[in-house]
């Protein structure tokens, strides 16, 4: 996945600018982002504080790690099931 050129802190600051009363189009133009990007960020980070965004990122990383471990365990299980019925 492509890494954003904005950190969570910067994204939250951009969202707060718009919440403070600045027009969405103006905020997007000032920071060089598209309105689609802005609304995607708003859906993900809207209403979050910086510490909550960091916690969200760490939970997403942990979730990805656990999904990878589960996939590996399921693959090992499938291999063992294929080998078990065969007679030695």
Coordinates of C-alpha atoms in Angstrom, one line a residue:
X1 CA 0.0 0.0 0.0
X2 CA 1.3 3.4 -0.9
X3 CA 2.5 5.5 2.1
X4 CA 0.8 8.8 2.5
X5 CA 2.9 11.9 2.4
X6 CA 0.8 13.2 5.4
X7 CA 1.1 11.8 8.9
X8 CA -2.0 11.2 11.1
X9 CA -1.2 14.4 13.0
X10 CA -1.2 16.4 9.8
X11 CA -4.4 14.8 8.5
X12 CA -6.2 15.6 11.7
X13 CA -5.0 19.2 11.6
X14 CA -6.3 19.5 8.0
X15 CA -9.7 18.1 9.1
X16 CA -9.8 20.5 12.0
X17 CA -9.2 23.4 9.6
X18 CA -12.3 22.5 7.7
X19 CA -14.3 22.0 10.9
X20 CA -13.3 25.5 12.1
X21 CA -15.2 27.0 9.2
X22 CA -12.9 27.0 6.2
X23 CA -14.5 25.8 2.9
X24 CA -13.6 22.2 2.0
X25 CA -12.4 23.3 -1.5
X26 CA -10.1 25.9 0.0
X27 CA -8.6 23.4 2.4
X28 CA -8.0 20.9 -0.4
X29 CA -6.4 23.5 -2.6
X30 CA -4.2 24.8 0.2
X31 CA -2.8 21.3 1.0
X32 CA -2.8 19.9 -2.6
X33 CA -5.2 17.1 -2.0
X34 CA -8.3 16.0 -3.9
X35 CA -11.8 16.3 -2.4
X36 CA -12.1 12.5 -2.6
X37 CA -9.0 12.2 -0.5
X38 CA -10.3 14.7 2.0
X39 CA -13.6 12.9 2.4
X40 CA -11.9 9.5 2.7
X41 CA -9.7 11.0 5.5
X42 CA -12.9 12.5 7.1
X43 CA -14.6 9.0 7.1
X44 CA -11.5 7.4 8.7
X45 CA -10.2 10.1 11.1
X46 CA -13.2 12.4 11.6
X47 CA -13.7 13.2 15.2
X48 CA -10.4 11.5 16.3
X49 CA -7.7 13.0 18.3
X50 CA -4.0 12.4 17.5
X51 CA -3.6 9.8 20.3
X52 CA -6.7 7.9 19.1
X53 CA -5.3 7.9 15.6
X54 CA -2.1 6.4 16.7
X55 CA -4.0 3.7 18.6
X56 CA -6.1 3.0 15.5
X57 CA -2.9 2.5 13.4
X58 CA -1.4 0.2 16.0
X59 CA -4.6 -1.9 16.2
X60 CA -4.7 -2.1 12.4
X61 CA -1.1 -3.3 12.3
X62 CA -1.8 -5.9 15.0
X63 CA -4.9 -7.1 13.1
X64 CA -2.9 -7.5 9.9
X65 CA -0.3 -9.5 11.8
X66 CA -2.9 -11.8 13.3
X67 CA -4.6 -12.3 10.0
X68 CA -1.3 -13.4 8.5
X69 CA -0.7 -15.9 11.4
X70 CA -4.2 -17.3 10.9
X71 CA -3.7 -17.8 7.2
X72 CA -0.4 -19.6 7.8
X73 CA -2.0 -21.8 10.4
X74 CA -4.9 -22.7 8.1
X75 CA -2.4 -23.5 5.3
X76 CA -0.5 -25.8 7.7
X77 CA -3.7 -27.5 8.7
X78 CA -4.8 -28.1 5.1
X79 CA -1.4 -29.6 4.3
X80 CA -1.6 -31.9 7.3
X81 CA -5.1 -33.0 6.3
X82 CA -3.9 -33.9 2.8
X83 CA -1.0 -36.0 4.2
X84 CA -3.1 -37.8 6.9
X85 CA -5.3 -40.1 4.8
X86 CA -2.4 -41.4 2.7
X87 CA -1.0 -44.7 3.8
X88 CA 2.7 -44.9 4.5

